[in-house]
Tab-separated table of C-alpha atoms and ligand atoms in Angstrom:
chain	number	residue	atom	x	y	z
E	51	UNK	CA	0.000	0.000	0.000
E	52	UNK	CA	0.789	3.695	-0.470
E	53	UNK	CA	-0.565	6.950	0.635
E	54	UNK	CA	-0.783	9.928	-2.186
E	55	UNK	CA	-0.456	13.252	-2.196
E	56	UNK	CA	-2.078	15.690	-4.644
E	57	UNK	CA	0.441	19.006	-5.037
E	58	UNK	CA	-0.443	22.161	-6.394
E	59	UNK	CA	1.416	25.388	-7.209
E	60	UNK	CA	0.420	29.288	-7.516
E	61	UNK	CA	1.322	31.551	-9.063
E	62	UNK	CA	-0.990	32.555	-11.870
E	63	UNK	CA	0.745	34.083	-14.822
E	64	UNK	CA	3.128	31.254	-15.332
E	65	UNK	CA	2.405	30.503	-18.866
E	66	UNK	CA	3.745	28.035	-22.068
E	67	UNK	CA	7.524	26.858	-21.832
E	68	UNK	CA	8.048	28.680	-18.438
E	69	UNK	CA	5.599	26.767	-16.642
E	70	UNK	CA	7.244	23.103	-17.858
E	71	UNK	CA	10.613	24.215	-16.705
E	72	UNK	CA	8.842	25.502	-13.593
E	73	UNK	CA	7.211	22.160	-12.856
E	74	UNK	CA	10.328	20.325	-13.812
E	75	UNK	CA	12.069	22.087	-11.000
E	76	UNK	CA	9.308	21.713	-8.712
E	77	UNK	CA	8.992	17.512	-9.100
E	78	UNK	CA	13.097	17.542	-8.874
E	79	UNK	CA	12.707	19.960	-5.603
E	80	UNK	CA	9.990	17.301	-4.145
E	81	UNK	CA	12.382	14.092	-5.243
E	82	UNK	CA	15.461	15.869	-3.579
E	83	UNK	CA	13.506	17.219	-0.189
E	84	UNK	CA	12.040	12.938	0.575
E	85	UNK	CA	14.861	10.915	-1.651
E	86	UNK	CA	16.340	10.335	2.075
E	87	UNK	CA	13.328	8.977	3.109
E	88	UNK	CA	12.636	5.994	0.989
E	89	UNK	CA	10.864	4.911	-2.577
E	90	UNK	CA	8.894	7.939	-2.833
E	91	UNK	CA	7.258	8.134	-6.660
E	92	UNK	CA	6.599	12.063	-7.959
E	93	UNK	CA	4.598	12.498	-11.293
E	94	UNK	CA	3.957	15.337	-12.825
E	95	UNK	CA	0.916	15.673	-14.801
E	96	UNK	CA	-1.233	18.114	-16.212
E	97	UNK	CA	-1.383	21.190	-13.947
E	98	UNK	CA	-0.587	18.712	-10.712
E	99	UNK	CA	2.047	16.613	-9.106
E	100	UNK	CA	1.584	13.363	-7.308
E	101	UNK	CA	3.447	12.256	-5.057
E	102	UNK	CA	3.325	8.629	-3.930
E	103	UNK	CA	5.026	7.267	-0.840
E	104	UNK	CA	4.794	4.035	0.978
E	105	UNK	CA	3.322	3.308	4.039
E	106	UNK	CA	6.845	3.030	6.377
E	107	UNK	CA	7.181	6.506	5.652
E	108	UNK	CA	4.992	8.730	8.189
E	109	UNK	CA	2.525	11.219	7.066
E	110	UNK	CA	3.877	13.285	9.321
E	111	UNK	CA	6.851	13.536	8.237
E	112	UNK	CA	6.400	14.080	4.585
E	113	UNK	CA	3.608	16.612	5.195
E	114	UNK	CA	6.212	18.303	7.228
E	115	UNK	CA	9.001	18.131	4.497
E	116	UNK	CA	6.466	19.434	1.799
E	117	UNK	CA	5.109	22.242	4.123
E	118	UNK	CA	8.752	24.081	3.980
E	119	UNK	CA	9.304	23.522	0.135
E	120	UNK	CA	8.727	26.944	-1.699
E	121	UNK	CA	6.279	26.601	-5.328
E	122	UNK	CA	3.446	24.558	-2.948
E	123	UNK	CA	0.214	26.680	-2.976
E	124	UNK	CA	-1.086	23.657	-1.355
E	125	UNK	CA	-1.169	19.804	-1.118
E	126	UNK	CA	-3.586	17.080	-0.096
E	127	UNK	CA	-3.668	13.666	0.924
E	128	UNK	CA	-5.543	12.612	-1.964
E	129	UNK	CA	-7.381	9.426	-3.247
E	130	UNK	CA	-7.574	8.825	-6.342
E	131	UNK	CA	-10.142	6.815	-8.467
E	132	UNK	CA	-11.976	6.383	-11.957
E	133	UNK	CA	-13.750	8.767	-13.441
E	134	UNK	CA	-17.417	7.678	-12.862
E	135	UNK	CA	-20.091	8.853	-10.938
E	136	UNK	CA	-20.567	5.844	-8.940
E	137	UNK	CA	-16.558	5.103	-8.453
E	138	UNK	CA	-16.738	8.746	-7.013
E	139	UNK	CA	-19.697	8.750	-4.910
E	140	UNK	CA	-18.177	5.393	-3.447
E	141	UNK	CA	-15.239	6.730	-2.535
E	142	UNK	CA	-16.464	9.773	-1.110
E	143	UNK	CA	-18.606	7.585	1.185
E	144	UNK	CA	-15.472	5.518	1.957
E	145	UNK	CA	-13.287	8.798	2.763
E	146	UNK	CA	-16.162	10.429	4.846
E	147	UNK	CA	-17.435	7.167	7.142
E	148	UNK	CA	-13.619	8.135	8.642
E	149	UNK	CA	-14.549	11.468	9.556
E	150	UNK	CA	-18.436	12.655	8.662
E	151	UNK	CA	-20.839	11.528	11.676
E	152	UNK	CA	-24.753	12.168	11.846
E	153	UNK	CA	-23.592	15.866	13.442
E	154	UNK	CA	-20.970	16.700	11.153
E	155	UNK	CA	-21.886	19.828	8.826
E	156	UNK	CA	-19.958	19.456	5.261
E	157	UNK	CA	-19.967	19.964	1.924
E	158	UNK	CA	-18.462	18.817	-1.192
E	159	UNK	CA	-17.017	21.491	-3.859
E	160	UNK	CA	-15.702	20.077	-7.552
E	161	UNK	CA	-13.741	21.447	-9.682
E	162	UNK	CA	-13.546	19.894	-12.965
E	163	UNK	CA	-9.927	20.538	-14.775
E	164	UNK	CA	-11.623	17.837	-17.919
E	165	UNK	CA	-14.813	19.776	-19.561
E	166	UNK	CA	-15.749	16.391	-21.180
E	167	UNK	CA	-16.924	14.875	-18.264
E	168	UNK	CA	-20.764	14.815	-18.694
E	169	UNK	CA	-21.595	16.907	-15.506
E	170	UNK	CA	-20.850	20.237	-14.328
E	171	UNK	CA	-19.043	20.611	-11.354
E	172	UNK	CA	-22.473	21.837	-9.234
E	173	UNK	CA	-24.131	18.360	-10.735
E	174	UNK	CA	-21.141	16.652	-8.863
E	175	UNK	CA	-21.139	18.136	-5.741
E	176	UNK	CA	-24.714	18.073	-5.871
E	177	UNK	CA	-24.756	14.148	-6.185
E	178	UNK	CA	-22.075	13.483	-4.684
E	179	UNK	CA	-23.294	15.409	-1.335
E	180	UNK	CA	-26.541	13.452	-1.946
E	181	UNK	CA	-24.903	9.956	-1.768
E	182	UNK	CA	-22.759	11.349	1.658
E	183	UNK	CA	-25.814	12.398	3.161
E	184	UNK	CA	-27.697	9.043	2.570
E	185	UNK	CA	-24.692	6.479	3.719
E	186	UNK	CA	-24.096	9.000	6.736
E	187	UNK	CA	-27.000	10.947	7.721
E	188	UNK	CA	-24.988	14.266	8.202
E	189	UNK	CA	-26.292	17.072	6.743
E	190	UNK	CA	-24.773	19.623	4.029
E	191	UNK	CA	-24.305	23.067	5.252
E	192	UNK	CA	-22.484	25.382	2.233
E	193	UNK	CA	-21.613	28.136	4.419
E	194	UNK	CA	-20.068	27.349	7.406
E	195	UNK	CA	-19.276	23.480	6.796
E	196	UNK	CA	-16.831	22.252	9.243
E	197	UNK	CA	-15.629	19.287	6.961
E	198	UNK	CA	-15.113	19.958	2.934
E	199	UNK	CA	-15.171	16.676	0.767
E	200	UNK	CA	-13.224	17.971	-2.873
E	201	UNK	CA	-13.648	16.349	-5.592
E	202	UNK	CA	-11.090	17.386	-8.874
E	203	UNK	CA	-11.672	15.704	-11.942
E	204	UNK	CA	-8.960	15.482	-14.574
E	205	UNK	CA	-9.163	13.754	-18.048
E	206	UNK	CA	-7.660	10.398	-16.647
E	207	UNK	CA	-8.928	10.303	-13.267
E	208	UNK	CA	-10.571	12.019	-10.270
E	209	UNK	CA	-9.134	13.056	-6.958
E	210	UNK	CA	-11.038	13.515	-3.789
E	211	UNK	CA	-9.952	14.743	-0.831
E	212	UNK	CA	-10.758	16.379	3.079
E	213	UNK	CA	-7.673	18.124	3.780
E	214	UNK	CA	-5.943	20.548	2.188
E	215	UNK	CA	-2.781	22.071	3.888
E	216	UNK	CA	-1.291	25.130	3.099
E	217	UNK	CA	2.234	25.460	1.394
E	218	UNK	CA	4.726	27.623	1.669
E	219	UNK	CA	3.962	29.967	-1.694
E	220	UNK	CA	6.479	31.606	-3.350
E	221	UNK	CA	8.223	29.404	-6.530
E	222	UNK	CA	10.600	26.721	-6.539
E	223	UNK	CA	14.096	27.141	-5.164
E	224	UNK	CA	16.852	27.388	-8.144
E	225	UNK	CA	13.624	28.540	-10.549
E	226	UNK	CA	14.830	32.186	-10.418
E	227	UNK	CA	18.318	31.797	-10.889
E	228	UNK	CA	21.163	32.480	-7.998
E	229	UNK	CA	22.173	34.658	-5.588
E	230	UNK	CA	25.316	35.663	-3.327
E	231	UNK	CA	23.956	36.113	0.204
E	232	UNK	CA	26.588	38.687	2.486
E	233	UNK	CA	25.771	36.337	5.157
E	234	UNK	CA	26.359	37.775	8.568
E	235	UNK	CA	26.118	35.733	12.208
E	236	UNK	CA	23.606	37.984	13.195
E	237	UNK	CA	19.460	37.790	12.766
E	238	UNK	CA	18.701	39.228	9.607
E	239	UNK	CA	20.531	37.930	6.761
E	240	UNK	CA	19.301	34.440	7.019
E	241	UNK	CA	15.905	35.716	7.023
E	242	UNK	CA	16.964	37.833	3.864
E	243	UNK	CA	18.310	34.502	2.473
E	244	UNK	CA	15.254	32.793	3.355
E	245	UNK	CA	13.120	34.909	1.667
E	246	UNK	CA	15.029	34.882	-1.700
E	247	UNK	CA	15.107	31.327	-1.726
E	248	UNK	CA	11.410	31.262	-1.163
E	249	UNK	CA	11.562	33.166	-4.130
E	250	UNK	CA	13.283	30.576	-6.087
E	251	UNK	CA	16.575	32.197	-5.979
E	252	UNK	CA	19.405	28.925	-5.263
E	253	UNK	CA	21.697	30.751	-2.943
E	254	UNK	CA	25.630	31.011	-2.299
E	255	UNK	CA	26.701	32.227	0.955
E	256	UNK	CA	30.036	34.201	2.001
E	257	UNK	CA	30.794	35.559	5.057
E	258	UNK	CA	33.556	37.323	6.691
E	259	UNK	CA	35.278	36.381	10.173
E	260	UNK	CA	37.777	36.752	12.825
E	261	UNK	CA	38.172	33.154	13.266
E	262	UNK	CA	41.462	31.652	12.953
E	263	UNK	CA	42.254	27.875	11.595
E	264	UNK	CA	40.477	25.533	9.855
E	265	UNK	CA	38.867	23.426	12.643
E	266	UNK	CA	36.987	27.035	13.998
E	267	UNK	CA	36.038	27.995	10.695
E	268	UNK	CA	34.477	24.489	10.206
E	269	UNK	CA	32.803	24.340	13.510
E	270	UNK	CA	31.502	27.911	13.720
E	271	UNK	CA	27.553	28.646	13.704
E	272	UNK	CA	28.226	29.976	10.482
E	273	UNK	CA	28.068	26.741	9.156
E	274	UNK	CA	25.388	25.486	11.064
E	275	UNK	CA	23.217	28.462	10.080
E	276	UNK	CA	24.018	28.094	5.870
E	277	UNK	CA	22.819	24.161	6.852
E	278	UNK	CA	19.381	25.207	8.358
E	279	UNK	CA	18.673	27.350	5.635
E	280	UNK	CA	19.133	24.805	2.900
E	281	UNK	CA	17.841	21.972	4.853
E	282	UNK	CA	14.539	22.214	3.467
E	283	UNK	CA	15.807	21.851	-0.054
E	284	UNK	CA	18.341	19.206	0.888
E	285	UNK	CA	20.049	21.494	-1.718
E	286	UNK	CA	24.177	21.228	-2.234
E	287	UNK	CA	25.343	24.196	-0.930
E	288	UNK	CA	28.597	26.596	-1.115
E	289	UNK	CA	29.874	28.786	1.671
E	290	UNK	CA	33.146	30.939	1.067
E	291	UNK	CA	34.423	31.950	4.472
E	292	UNK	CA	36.738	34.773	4.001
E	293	UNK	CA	38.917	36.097	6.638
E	294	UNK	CA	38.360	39.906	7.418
E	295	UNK	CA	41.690	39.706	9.506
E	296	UNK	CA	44.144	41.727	6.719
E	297	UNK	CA	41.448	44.561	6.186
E	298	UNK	CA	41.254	45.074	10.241
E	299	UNK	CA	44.852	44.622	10.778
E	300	UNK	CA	45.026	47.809	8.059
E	301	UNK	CA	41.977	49.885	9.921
E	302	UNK	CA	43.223	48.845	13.728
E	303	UNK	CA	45.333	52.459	13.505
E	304	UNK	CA	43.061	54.530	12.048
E	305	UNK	CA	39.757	55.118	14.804
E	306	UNK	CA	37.354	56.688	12.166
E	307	UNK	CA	33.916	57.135	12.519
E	308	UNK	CA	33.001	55.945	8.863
E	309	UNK	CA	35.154	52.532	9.885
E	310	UNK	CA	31.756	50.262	9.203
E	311	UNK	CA	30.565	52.455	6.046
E	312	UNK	CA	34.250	51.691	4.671
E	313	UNK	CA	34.128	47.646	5.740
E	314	UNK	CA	30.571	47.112	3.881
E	315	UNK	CA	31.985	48.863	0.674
E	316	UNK	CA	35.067	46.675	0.871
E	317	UNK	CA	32.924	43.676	1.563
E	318	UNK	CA	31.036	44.379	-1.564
E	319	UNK	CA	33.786	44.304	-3.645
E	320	UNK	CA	35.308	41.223	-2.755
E	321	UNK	CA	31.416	39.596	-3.527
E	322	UNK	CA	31.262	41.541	-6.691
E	323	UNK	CA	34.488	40.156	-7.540
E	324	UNK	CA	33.234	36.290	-6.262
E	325	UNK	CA	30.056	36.594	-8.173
E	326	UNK	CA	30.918	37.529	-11.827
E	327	UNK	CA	33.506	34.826	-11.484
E	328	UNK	CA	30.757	32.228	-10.705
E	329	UNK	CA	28.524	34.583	-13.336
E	330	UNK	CA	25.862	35.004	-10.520
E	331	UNK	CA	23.889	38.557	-11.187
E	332	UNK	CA	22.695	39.960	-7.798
E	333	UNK	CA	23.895	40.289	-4.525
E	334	UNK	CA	21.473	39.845	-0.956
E	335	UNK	CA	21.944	41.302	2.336
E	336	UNK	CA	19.670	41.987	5.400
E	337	UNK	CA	19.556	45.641	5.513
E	338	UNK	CA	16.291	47.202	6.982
E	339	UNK	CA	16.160	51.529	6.498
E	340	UNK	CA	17.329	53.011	9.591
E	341	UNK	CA	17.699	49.335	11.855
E	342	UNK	CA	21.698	50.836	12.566
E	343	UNK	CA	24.238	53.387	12.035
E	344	UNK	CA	25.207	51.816	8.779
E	345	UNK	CA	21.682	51.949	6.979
E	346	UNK	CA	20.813	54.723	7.179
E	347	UNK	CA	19.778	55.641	3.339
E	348	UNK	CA	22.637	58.110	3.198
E	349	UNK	CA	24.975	55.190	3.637
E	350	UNK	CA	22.959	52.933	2.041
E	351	UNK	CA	23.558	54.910	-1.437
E	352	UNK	CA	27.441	55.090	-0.054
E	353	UNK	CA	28.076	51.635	0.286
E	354	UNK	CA	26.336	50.983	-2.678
E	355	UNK	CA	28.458	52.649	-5.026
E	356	UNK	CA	31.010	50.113	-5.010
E	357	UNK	CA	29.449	48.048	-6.955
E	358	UNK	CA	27.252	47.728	-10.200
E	359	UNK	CA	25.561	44.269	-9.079
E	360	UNK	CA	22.282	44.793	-8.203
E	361	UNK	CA	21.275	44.759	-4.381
E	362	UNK	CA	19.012	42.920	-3.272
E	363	UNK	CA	17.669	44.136	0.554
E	364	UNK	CA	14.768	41.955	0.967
E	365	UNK	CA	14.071	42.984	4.698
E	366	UNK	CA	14.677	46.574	3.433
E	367	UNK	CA	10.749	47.933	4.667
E	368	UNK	CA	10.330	44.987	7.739
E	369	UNK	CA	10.667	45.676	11.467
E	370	UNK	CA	13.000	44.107	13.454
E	371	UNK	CA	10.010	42.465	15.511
E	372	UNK	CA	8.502	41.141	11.949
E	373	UNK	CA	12.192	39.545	11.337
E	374	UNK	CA	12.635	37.729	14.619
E	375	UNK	CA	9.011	36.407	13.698
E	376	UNK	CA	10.177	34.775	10.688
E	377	UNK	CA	13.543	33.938	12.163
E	378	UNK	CA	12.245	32.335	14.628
E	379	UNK	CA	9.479	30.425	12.058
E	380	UNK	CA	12.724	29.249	9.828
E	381	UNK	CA	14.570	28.254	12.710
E	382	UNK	CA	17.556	30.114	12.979
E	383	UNK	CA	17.179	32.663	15.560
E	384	UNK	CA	18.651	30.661	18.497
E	385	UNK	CA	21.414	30.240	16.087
E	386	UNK	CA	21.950	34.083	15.211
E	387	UNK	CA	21.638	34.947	18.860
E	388	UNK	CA	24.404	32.766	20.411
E	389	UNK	CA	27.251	34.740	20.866
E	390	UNK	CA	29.896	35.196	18.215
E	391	UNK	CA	32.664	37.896	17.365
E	392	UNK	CA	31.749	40.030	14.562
E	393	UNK	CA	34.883	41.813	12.657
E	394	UNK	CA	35.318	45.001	14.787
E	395	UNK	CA	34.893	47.791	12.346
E	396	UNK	CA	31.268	46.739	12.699
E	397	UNK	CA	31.723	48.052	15.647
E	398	UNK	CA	33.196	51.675	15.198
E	399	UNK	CA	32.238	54.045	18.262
E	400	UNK	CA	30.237	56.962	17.615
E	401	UNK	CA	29.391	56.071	14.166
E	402	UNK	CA	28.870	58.303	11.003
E	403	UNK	CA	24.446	58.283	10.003
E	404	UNK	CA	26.064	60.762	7.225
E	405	UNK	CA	29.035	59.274	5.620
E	406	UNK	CA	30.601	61.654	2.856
E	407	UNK	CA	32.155	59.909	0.285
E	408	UNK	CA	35.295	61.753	-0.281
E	409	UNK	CA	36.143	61.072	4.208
E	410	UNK	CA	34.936	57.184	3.015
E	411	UNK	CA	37.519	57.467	-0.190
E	412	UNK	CA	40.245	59.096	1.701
E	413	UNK	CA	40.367	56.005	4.380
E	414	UNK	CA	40.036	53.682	1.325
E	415	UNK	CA	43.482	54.868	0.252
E	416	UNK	CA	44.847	55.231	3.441
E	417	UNK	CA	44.619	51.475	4.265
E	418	UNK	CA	45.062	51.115	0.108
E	419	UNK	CA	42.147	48.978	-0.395
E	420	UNK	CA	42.719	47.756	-3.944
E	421	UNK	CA	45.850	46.040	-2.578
E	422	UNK	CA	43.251	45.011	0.592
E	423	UNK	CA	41.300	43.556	-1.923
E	424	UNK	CA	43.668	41.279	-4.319
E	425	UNK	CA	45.253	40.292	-0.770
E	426	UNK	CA	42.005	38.888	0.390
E	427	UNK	CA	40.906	37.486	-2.241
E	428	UNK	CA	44.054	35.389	-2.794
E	429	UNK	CA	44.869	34.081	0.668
E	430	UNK	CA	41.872	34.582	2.754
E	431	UNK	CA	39.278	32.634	1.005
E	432	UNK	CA	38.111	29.167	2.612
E	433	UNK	CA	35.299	27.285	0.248
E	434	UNK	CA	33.168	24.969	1.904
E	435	UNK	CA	30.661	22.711	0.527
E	436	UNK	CA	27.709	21.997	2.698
E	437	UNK	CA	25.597	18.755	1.893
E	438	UNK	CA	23.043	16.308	2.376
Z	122	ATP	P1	22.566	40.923	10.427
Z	122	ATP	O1	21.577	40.594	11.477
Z	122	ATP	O2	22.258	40.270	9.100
Z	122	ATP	O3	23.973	40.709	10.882
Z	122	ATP	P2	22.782	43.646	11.163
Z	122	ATP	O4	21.532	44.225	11.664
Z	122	ATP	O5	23.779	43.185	12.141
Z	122	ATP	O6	22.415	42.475	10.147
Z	122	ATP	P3	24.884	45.027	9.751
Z	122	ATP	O7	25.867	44.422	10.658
Z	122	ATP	O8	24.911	46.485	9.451
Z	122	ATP	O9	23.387	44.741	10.189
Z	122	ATP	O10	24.958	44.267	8.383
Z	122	ATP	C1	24.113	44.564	7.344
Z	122	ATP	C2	24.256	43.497	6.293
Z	122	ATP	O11	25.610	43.427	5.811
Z	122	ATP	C3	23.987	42.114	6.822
Z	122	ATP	O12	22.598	41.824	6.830
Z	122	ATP	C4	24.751	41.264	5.866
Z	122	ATP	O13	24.032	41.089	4.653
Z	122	ATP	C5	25.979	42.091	5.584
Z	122	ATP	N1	27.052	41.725	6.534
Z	122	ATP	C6	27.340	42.277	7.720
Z	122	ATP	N2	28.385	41.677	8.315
Z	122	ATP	C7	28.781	40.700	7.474
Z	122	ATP	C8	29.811	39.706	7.500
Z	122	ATP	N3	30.635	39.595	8.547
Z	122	ATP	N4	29.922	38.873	6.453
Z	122	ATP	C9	29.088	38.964	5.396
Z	122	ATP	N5	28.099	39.869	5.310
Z	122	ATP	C10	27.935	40.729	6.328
Z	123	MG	MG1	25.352	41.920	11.862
């Protein structure tokens, strides 16, 4: 035996070849997210996926897996069966002597995806609710109905089922090309990644840090925190930890008040220079208007100009409060909030809301950051490959 699941995506407006390669992605998202979990069968077919598992695997667990997939509008555990009036009354009556007592108000809605079929879809639920109400004795209330029996009929077959569960939304991860996340240990830019992924962006990481050797870059939260994000996806992952140790060593003399505005333009550069070499066109980071010194929009625009990637600042209008909400949701706020040394110029005292450029450009060649930059990039970059 196996149970089924019926899955269905949003997102009107997803038309002709873009909505094949968009399903494609969608049944190879599914395979990936429950491969680990046994023989699970995914079909596409017409404007739904099935997905077939067998019984040693919990519903629990894949309704669980499937909830946190982006590209699900929603899915059901579905049973499927011919496409005849009696094979569908029958197994409505079979599905509802589960759940629909004498006191249960319900109702059945159709929706009929093949226009062939001889009735409409009110004929359907009309006889269908008839044949419930007979084997059961509950009655049909089409308002407030506590239980609803669908019933989808497709050119092949019919589906009926009594739960739907919400999905996540949003499209399929890797369906909207990839990304370079600046990926801080703090709250925001995993939530930032988060929501890009749940845009189908796929998603590279890189992050700067104090930490020295191998085993502590390895065994930071850092790592941990790329994990949880792509744990959903069971997506391969890449994280390039670079050291931020030359470009502090070069700012430890100089106490300036623009010290953070000058890191985040130097920290652009070197992921400008890491994505056009992996040909990836935007850049993420978790920058809300005002949330610190540094974004304010003054320095927004200033640490901007560094590069001609676009930005993406997907947290750019959210509250902190409305960030922890989803961090917390996503599970990496107890991550983000365990202790961990950010590189100091984050840190400069009495920083600059109004960074000039030409004070921002005159540290920039005091600490000669083009030679910053080549340095770093050539002996300060770790790779690591996170996997499943
Ligand atoms: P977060 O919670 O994401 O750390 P924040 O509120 O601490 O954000 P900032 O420290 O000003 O804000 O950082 C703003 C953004 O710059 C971060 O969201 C992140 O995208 C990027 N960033 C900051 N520090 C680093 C870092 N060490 N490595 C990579 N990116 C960083
Ligand atoms: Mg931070």
């Amino acid at each position: 035996m196996a149970h089924s699941y019926i899955v269905h995506y949003g997102e009107l407006g997803l038309k002709g070849r873009n909505r094949i390669t968009f399903e494609r992605i969608l049944v190879s998202n599914i395979q990936r997210a429950l491969e680990d979990l046994g023989r699970v069968e995914v079909r596409r077919s017409y404007s739904r996926i099935l997905v077939a598992a067998p019984d040693e695997i919990a519903a629990d667990t894949l309704e669980g897996r499937l909830r946190r997939l982006p590209g699900i509008a929603y899915f059901a555990p579905v049973t499927t069966t011919k496409l005849t009036m009696d094979a569908i009354s029958e197994t409505a009556i079979a599905l509802a002597r589960d759940v629909i007592t004498p006191d249960t108000r319900f109702r059945v809605t159709t929706s009929r995806g093949n226009k062939q079929f001889p009735l409409t879809s009110p004929e359907i639920s009309r006889k269908v609710g008839a044949r419930v109400v007979a084997a059961t004795g509950a009655a049909v209330d089409l308002h407030t109905p506590e239980i609803t029996l669908t019933v989808q009929i497709y050119d092949e077959e019919a589906h009926l089922f009594l739960r739907r569960i919400p999905g996540l939304g949003g499209l399929p991860y890797g369906s909207s090309g990839r990304v370079l996340v600046l990926f801080s240990g703090g709250i925001d830019s995993p939530v930032a990644a988060h929501l890009m992924m749940k845009r189908g962006c796929a998603v590279d990481f890189i992050h700067f840090h104090l930490l020295r050797g191998q085993e502590r870059i390895r065994s930071s939260k850092i790592v941990a925190m790329a994990h949880a994000l792509l744990e959903p996806h069971r997506a391969p992952g890449r994280l390039t930890m670079i050291s931020a140790a030359p470009f502090e060593s070069a700012m430890a003399a100089l106490d300036s008040r623009v010290a953070t505005v000058v890191f985040r333009r130097f920290i652009m550069r070197v992921a400008e220079v890491i994505a056009e070499r992996r040909k990836i066109p935007a850049l993420v980071t978790g920058e809300s208007v005002g949330q610190v010194a540094s974004q304010t929009l003054k320095n927004i625009h200033v640490i901007a100009q560094t590069t001609t990637l676009p930005i993406l600042r997907p947290l750019i209008g959210m509250d902190k409060a409305e960030i922890i909400e989803v961090a917390q949701a996503i599970g990496t706020f107890e991550l983000s909030v365990q202790p961990y040394q950010d590189p100091c110029s984050l840190h400069a005292r009495r920083p600059s809301i109004w960074s000039h450029i030409e004070d921002v450009i005159e540290v920039e060649e005091k600490i000669d950051v083009n030679a910053l930059l080549r340095e770093t990039l050539a002996n300060y970059v770790e790779e690591i490959r996170i996997t499943f």
